[in-house]
Coordinates of C-alpha atoms in Angstrom, one line a residue:
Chain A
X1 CA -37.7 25.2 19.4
X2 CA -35.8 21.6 20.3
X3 CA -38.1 18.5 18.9
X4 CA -39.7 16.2 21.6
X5 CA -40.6 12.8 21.7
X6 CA -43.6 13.0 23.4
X7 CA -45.8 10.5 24.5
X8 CA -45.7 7.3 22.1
X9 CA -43.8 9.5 19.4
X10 CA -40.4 7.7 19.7
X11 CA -41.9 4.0 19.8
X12 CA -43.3 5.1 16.9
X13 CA -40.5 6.8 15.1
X14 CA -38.4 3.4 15.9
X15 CA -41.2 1.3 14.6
X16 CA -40.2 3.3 11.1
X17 CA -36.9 2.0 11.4
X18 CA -37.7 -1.7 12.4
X19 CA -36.6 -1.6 16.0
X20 CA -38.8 -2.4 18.6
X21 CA -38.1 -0.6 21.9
X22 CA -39.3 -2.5 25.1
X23 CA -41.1 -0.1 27.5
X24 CA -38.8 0.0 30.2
X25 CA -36.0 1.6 27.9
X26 CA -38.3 4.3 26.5
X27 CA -37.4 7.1 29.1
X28 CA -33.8 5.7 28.8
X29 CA -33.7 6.6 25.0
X30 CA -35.5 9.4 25.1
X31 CA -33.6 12.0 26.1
X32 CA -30.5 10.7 24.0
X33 CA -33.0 10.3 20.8
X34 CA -33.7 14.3 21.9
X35 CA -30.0 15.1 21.8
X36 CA -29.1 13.5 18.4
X37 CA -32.5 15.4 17.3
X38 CA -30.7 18.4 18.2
X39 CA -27.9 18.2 16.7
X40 CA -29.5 17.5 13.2
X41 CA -31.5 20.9 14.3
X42 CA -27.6 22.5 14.2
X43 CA -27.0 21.3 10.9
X44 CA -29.7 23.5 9.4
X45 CA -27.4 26.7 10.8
X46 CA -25.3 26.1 7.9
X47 CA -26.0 27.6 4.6
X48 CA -25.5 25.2 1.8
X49 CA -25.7 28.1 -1.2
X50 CA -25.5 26.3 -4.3
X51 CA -23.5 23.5 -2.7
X52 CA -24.3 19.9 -4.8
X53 CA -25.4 17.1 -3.2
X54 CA -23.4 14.3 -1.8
X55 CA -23.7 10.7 -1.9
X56 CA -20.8 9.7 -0.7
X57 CA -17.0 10.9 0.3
X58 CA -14.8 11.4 -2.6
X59 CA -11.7 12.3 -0.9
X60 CA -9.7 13.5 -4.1
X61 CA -11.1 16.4 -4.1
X62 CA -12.5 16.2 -7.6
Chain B
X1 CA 6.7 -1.0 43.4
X2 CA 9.2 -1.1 41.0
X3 CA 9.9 1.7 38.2
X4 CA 9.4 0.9 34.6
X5 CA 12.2 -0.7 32.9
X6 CA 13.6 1.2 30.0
X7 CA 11.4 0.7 27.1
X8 CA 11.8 -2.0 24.3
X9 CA 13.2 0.1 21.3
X10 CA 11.5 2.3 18.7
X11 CA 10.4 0.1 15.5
X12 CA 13.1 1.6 13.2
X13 CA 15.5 0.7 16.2
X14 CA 14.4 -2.6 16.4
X15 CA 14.4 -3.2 12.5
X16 CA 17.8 -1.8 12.0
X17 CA 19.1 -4.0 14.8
X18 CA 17.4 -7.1 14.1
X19 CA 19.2 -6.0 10.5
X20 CA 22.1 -6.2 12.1
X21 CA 22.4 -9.0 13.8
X22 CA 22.8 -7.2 17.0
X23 CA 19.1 -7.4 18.0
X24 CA 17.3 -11.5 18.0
X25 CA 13.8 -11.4 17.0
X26 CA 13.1 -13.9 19.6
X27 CA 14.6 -12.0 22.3
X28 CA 13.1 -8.9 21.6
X29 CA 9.2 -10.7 21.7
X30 CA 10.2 -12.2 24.9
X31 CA 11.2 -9.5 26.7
X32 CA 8.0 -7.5 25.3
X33 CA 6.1 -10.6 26.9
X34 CA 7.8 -10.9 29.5
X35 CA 6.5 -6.8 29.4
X36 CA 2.9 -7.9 29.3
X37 CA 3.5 -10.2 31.7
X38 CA 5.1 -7.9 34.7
X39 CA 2.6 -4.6 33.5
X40 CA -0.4 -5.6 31.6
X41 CA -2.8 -6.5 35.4
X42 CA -2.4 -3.0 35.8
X43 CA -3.0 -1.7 32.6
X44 CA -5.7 -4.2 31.2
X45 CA -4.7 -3.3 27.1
X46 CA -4.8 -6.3 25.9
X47 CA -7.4 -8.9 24.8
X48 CA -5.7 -11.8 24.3
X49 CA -2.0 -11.9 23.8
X50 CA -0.9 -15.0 21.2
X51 CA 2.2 -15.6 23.2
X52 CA 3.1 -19.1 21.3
X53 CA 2.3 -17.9 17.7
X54 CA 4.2 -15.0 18.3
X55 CA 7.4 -16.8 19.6
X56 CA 7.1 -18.8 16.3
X57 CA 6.9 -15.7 14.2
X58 CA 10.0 -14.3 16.0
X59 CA 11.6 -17.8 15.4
X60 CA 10.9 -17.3 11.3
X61 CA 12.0 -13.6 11.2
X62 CA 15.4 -14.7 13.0
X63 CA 15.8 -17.5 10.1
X64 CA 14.8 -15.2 7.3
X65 CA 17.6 -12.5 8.8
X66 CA 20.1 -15.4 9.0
X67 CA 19.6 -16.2 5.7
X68 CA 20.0 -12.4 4.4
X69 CA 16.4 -12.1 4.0
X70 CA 15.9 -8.4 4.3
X71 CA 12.8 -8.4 2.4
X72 CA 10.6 -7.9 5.2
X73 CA 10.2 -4.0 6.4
X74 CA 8.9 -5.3 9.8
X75 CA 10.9 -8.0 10.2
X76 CA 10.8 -9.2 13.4
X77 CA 9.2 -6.6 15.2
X78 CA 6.2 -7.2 17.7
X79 CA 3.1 -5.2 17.1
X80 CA -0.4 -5.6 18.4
X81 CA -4.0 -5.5 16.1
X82 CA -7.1 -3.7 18.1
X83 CA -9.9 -6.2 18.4
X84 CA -11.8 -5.1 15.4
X85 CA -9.0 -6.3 13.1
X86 CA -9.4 -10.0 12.3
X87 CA -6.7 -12.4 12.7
X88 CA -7.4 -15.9 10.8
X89 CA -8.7 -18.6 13.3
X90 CA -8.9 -16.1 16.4
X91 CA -11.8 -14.7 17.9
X92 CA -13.0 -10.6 16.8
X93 CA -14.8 -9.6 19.9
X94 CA -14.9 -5.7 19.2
X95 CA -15.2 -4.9 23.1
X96 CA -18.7 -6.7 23.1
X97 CA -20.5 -9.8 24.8
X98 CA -22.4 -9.7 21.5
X99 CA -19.1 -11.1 19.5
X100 CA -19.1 -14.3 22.3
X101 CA -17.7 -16.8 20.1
X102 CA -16.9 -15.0 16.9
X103 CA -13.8 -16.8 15.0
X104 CA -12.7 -15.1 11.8
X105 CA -12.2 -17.3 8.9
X106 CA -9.3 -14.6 7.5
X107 CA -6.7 -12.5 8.1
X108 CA -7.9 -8.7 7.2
X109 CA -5.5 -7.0 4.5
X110 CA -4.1 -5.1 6.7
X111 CA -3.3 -8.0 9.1
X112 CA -1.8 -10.3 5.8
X113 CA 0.2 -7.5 5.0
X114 CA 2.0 -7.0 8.5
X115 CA 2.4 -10.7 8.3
X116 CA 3.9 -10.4 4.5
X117 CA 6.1 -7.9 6.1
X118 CA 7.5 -10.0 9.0
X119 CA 5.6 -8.3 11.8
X120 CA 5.0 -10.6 14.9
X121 CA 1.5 -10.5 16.1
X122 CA 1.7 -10.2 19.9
X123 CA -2.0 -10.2 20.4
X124 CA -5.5 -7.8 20.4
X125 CA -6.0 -4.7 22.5
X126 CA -8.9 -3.2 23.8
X127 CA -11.0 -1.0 21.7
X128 CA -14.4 0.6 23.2
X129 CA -17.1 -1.9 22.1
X130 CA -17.7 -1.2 18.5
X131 CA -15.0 1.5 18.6
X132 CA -18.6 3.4 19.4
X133 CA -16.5 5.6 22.0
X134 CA -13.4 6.9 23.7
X135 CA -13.2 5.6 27.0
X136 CA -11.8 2.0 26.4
X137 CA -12.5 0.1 29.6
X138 CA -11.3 -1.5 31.4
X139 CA -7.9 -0.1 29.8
X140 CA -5.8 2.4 31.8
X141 CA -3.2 5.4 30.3
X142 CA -0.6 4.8 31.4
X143 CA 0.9 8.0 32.3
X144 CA -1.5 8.4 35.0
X145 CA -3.4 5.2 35.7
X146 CA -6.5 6.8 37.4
X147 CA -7.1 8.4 34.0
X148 CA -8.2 7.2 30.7
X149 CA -5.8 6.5 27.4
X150 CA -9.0 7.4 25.2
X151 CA -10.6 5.2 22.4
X152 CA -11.5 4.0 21.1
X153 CA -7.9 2.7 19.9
X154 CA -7.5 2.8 23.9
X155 CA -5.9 -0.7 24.5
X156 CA -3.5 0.0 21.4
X157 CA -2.2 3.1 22.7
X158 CA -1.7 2.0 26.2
X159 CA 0.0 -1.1 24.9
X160 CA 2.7 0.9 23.0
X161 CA 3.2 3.8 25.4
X162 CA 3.8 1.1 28.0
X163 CA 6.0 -1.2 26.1
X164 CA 4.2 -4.0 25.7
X165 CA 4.5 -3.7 22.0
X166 CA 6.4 -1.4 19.6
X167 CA 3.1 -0.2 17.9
X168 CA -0.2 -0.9 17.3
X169 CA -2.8 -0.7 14.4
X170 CA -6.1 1.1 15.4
X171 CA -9.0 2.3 13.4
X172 CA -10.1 6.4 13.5
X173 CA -14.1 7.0 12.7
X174 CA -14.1 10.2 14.4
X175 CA -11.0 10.6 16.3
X176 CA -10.4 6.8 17.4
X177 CA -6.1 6.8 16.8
X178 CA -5.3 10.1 17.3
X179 CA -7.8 10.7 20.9
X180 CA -5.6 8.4 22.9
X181 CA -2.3 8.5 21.0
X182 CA -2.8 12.3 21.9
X183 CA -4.0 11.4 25.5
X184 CA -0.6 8.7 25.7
X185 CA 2.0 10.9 24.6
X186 CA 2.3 8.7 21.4
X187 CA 2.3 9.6 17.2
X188 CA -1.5 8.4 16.0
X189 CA -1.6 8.3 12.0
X190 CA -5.1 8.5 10.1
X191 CA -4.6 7.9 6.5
X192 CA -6.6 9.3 3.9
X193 CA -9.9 7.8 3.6
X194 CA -9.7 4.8 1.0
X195 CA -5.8 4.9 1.6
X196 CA -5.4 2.2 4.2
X197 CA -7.5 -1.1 3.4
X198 CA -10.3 -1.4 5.8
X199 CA -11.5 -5.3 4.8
X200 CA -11.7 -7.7 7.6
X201 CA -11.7 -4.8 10.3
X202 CA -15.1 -4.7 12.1
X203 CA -17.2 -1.4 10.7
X204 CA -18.1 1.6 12.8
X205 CA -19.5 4.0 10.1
X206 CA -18.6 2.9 6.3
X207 CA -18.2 6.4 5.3
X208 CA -16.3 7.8 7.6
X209 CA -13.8 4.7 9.2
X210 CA -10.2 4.7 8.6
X211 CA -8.0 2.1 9.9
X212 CA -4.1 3.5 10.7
X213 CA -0.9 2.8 13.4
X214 CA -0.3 4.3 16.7
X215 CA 4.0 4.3 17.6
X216 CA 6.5 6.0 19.5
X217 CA 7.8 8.1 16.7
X218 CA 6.9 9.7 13.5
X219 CA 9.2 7.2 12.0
X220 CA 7.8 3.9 13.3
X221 CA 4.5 5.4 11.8
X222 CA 5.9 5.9 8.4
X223 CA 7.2 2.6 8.4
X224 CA 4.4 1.2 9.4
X225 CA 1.5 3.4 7.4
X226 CA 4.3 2.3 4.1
X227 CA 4.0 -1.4 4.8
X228 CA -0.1 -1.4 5.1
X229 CA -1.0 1.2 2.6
X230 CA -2.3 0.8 -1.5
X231 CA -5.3 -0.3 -3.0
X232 CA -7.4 -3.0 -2.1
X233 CA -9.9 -3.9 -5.0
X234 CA -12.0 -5.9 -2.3
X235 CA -12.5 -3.0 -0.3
X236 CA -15.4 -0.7 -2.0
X237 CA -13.6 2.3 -0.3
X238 CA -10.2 1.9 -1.0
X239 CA -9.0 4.4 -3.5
X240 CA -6.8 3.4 -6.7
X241 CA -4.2 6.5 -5.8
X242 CA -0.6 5.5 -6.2
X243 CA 1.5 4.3 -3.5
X244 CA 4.0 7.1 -1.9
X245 CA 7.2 5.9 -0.8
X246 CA 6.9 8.1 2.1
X247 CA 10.2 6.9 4.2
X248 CA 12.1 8.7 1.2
X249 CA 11.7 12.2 1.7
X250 CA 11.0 11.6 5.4
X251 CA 14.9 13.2 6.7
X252 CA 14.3 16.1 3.9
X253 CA 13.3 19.0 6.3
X254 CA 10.9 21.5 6.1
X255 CA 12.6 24.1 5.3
X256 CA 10.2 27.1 3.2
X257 CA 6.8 24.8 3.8
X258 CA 4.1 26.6 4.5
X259 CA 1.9 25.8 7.4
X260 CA -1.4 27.2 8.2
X261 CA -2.4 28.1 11.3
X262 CA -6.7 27.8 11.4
X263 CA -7.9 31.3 13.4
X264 CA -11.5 29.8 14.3
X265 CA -12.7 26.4 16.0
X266 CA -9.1 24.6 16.3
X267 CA -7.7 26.8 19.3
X268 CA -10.5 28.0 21.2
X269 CA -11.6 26.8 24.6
X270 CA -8.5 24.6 25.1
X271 CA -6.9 24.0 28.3
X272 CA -4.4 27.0 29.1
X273 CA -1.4 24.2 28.7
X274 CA -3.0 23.1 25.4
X275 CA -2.6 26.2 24.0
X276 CA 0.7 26.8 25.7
X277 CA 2.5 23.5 24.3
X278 CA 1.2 23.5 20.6
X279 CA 1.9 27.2 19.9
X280 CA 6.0 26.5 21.8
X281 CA 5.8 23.4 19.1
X282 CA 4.7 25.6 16.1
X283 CA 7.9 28.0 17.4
X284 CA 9.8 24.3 16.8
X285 CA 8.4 24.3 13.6
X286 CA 9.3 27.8 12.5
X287 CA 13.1 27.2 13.6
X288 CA 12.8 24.0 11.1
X289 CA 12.5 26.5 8.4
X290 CA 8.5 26.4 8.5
X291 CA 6.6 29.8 7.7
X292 CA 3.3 30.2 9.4
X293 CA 0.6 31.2 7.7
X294 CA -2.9 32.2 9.5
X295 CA -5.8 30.6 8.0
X296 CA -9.8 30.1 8.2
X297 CA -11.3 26.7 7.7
X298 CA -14.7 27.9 6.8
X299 CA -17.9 25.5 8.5
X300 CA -15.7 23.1 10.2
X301 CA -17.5 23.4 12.9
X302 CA -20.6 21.8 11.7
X303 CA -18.3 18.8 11.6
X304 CA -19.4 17.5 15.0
X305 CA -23.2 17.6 13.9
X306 CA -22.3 15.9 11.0
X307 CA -20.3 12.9 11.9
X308 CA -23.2 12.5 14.7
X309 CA -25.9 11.9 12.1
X310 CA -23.7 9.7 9.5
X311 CA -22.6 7.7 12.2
X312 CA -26.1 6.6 13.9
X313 CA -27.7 6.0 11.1
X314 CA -24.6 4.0 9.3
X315 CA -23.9 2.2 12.9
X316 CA -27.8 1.4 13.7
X317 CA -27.9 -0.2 10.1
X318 CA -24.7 -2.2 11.0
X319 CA -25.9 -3.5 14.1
X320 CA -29.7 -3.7 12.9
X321 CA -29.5 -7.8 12.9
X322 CA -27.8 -8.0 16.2
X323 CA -29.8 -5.2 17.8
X324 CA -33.2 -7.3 17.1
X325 CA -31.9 -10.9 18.4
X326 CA -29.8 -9.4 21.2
X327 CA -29.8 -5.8 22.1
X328 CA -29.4 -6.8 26.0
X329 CA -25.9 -8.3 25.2
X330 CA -24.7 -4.8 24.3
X331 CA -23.7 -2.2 26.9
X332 CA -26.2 0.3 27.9
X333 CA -24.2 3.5 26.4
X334 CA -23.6 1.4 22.9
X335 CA -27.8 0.4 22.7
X336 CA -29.2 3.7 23.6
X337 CA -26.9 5.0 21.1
X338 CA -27.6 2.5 18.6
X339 CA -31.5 3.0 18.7
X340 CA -31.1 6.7 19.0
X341 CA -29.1 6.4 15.8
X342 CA -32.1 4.4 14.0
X343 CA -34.6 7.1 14.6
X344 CA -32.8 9.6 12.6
X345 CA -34.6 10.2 9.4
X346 CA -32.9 9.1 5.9
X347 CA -33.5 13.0 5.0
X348 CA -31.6 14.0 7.7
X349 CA -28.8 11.2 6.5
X350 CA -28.5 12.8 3.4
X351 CA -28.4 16.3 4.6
X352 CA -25.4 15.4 6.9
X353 CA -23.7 14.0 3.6
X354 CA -24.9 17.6 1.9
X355 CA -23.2 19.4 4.5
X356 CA -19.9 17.5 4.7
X357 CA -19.2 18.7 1.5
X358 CA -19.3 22.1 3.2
X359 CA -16.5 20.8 5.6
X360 CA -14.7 19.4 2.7
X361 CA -14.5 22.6 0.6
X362 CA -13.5 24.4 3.8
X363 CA -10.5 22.5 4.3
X364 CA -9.6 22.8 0.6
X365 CA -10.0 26.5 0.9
X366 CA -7.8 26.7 3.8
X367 CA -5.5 23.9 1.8
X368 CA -5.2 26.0 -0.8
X369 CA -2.9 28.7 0.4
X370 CA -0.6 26.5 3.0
X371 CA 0.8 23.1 2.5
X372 CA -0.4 22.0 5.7
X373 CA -2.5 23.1 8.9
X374 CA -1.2 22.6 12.1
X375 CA -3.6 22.4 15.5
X376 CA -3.5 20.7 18.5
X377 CA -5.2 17.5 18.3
X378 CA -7.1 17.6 21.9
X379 CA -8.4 20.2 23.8
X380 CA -7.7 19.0 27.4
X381 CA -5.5 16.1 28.5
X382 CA -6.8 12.4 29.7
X383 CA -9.9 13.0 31.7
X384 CA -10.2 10.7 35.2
X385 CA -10.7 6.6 34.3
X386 CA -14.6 6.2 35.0
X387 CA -15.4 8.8 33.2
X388 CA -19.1 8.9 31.8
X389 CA -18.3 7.8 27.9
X390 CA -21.4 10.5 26.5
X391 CA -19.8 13.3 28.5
X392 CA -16.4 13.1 27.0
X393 CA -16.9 12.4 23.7
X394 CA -18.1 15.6 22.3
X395 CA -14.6 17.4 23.6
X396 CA -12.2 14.7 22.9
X397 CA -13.4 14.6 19.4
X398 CA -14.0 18.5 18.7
X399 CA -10.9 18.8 17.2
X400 CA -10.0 15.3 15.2
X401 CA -13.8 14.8 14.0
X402 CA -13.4 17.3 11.3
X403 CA -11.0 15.4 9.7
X404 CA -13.1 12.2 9.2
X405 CA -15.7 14.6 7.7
X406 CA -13.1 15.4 5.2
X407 CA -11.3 12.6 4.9
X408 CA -7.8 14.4 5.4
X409 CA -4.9 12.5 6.6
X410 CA -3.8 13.6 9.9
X411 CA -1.1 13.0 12.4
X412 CA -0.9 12.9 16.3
X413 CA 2.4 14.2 17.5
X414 CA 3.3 14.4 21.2
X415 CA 4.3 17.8 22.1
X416 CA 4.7 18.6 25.8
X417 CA 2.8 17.6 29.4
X418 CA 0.3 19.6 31.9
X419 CA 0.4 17.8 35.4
X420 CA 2.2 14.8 33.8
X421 CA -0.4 14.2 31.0
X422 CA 0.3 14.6 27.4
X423 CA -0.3 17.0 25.1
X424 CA -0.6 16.6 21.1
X425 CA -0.3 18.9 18.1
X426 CA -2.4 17.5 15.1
X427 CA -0.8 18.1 11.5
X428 CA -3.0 18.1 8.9
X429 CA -2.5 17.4 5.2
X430 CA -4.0 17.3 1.8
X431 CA -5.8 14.0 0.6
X432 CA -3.2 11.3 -0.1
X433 CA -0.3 13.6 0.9
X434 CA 0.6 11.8 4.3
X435 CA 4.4 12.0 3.2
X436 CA 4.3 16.1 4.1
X437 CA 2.8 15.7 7.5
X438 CA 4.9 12.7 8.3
X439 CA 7.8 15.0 7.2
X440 CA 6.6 18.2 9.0
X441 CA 6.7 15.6 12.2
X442 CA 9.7 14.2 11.9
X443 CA 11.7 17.4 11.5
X444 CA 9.5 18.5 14.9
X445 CA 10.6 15.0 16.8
X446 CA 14.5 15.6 15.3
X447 CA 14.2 19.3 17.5
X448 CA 12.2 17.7 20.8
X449 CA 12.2 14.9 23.1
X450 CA 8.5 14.8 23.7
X451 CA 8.5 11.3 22.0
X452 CA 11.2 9.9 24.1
X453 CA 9.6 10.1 27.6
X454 CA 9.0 7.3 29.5
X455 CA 5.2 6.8 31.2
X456 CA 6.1 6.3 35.5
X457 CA 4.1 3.2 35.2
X458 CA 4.6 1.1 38.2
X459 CA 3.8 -3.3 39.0

């Protein structure tokens, strides 16, 4: 089921992250904020096993 | 309308003339300027060209040869930064009214080092603002100028395809030197991530940036990647790893090297002529001595979803300041992005780091049994100029994003045409190992003439 932002749910998920969205631009980020949502929705179709985490790239391959 | 002049030469061309005395320094800038001058209002690549300073540069390379001076491995030879790279005392605008009156106090390391090498700076190209995309406008391919040379590296490869420089550094977060070096016919090198210093080059996405050259040839590339690669202890990503001298082994052939050919993701859905070109330039490769060897890169294709996520959060955090004190100067494509970017969760941020490691072990899987992998490096060729930026994005970059997940060198090699637009095989290589893919592509460009074409640019 893709996420939604409805009603003030985006204003208030950029408030979390400090940005403040003028009214006008809402319906203009909205459906892009619903995208990106989507693709971290994608990134759950991957099976990490027993895969550790990652902090950062370590590109030797050690 | 007049035809293109022939083009200026190659960068080991110019060097080994300028070597010789039969080549000046100063000549050779002012006919590239005098380039600029007769084809840049149609192609728009450049920001600023430094026309005096370059002249004086020439002036100092042509004293250094006459004093024997062969020190310099780019002696003389006129290059172009993109406009992320600073240049002491000039302006880094990155594509963006927000940079209006930016002056960098310093040169970046890579910039000091083409200077230590005896490059002339011929100016800044265009880059998509914040190298957030692969459109570059205003800036026009010049193989076809109703379409697009890509990005966001767009202004640098339509300044070298059109000979208005003889290369030109760019910087590769998700695809950003090999997209338009693949869309303009040209070789686009992404180092290893940590190889190439990245200080004084304006930031994208921390973890996943790479700064690199876009040439002509395979060999220009190598010349150039040799003169701006090592370790930079002021850069917090550059990697301690030792220097290759990569020019040595470049003429050694390929002869036995095993190259692996990926049976998911990298060949589906691609243009018909795509596919056409880069399996005729894997044939090249076979003739070269080359076995092919069929592989599977296992999860690469979450790469996409994963290089989305690091990069808005990594780019909303960059541009946080700027965003609250002017998010109007910014264009409307780069601020929606931006403040879709800062509503992803920091969960979500680290799961995207999780799961690159799956990319990572997939390509050391596939690694494991071939010495390199060998795809093309786009899908289609240059889409139509006015193109909307969101819409081509996710196909341009299906095939070069993985690497940036990875952080794999990989190389950009022109390998054939479809309705007079280039097409690009990508060569792919184990961390730090850029000396086997710049090999693999120079014993493909010593069999082909791919990288000798001339774009039908007209005045």
């Amino acid at each position: 089921m893709p996420r939604t932002f409805q009603g003030d749910a985006l204003e208030h998920a950029l408030r979390t992250a400090r940005v403040d969205l003028p009214a006008e631009r809402v319906e203009i980020v909205r459906d892009t904020a619903e995208a990106v949502y989507a693709m971290l929705d994608q990134l759950d179709t991957l099976e990490l096993g027993e895969t550790p985490p990652a902090t950062a790239l370590n590109a030797r391959w050690e | 309308m007049t035809r293109m002049d022939t083009l200026v030469p190659t960068v080991s061309e110019a060097v080994a003339a300028i070597r010789a005395r039969t080549l000046s320094p100063v000549e050779l800038t002012q006919a590239v300027l005098a380039r600029i001058e007769r084809f840049e209002p149609a192609l728009e690549s450049y920001v600023e060209v430094y026309a005096e300073e370059a002249l004086a540069q020439a002036r100092e390379a042509e004293a250094a040869v006459g004093r024997g001076d062969r020190s310099g491995l780019l002696s003389g030879v006129p290059l172009a930064l993109k406009d992320l790279y600073d240049v002491a005392g000039k302006p880094t605008l990155c594509g963006s009214a927000v940079r209006a009156g930016h002056l960098a106090a310093e040169d970046s390391a890579v910039t000091g080092l083409l200077r230590a090498a005896g490059a002339v700076l011929v100016g800044k190209t265009v880059t998509h603002e914040f190298a957030f995309g692969v459109v570059s406008a205003p800036t026009r391919n010049p193989w076809n100028t109703d379409t697009i040379p890509g990005g966001s590296s767009g202004g640098s490869a339509a300044a070298v395809a059109a000979g208005l420089c003889l290369a030109a550094m760019g910087s590769d977060t998700g695809g950003s030197i090999r997209i338009p070096a693949g869309l303009t016919g040209l070789v686009g090198l992404k180092p290893t991530f940590g190889r190439v210093s990245k200080r004084g080059v304006a930031p994208l996405s921390w973890s996943l940036d790479h700064t690199g050259p876009l040439t002509r040839t395979v060999r220009d590339a190598a010349m150039v990647f040799q003169t701006i690669t090592g370790f930079d202890p002021a850069d917090p990503d550059s990697v301690d790893e030792p220097v290759t001298n990569v020019l040595a082994g470049l003429d050694s052939g390929i002869d036995g090297l095993r190259v692996g050919v990926p049976a998911n993701h990298f060949f589906d859905g691609l243009l018909p002529e795509v596919g056409d070109a880069v399996r005729a330039a894997l044939d090249v490769l076979v003739s070269a001595g080359a076995r092919l060897v069929e592989v599977t890169v296992p999860d690469v294709e979450i790469s996409s979803e994963v290089i989305t996520t690091i990069v808005g959060v990594e780019a909303a955090l960059i541009h946080q300041a700027e965003m609250a004190a002017r998010a109007h100067d910014y264009t409307e494509d780069t601020r929606t992005r931006l403040i879709a970017g800062a509503a992803i969760p920091g969960t979500a941020y680290v799961d995207a780091l999780h799961r690159r490691r799956r990319v990572v072990a997939g390509f050391q899987s596939a690694l494991a049994e071939v010495d390199i992998l060998a795809t093309p490096t786009l899908p289609v060729t240059a889409p139509p100029y006015g193109s909307d930026p969101a819409q081509v994005m996710p196909a341009l970059s299906r095939l070069t994003a993985p690497l940036n997940a990875a952080g794999l060198p990989g190389l950009a090699v022109p390998c054939g045409f479809a309705d007079g637009l280039p097409i690009s095989m990508q060569l792919i290589g184990r961390p730090f190992d850029e000396a086997t893919i710049l090999r693999a592509g120079e014993a493909y460009q010593q069999r082909t003439d791919w990288h000798t074409k001339q774009p039908p640019l007209t005045e």
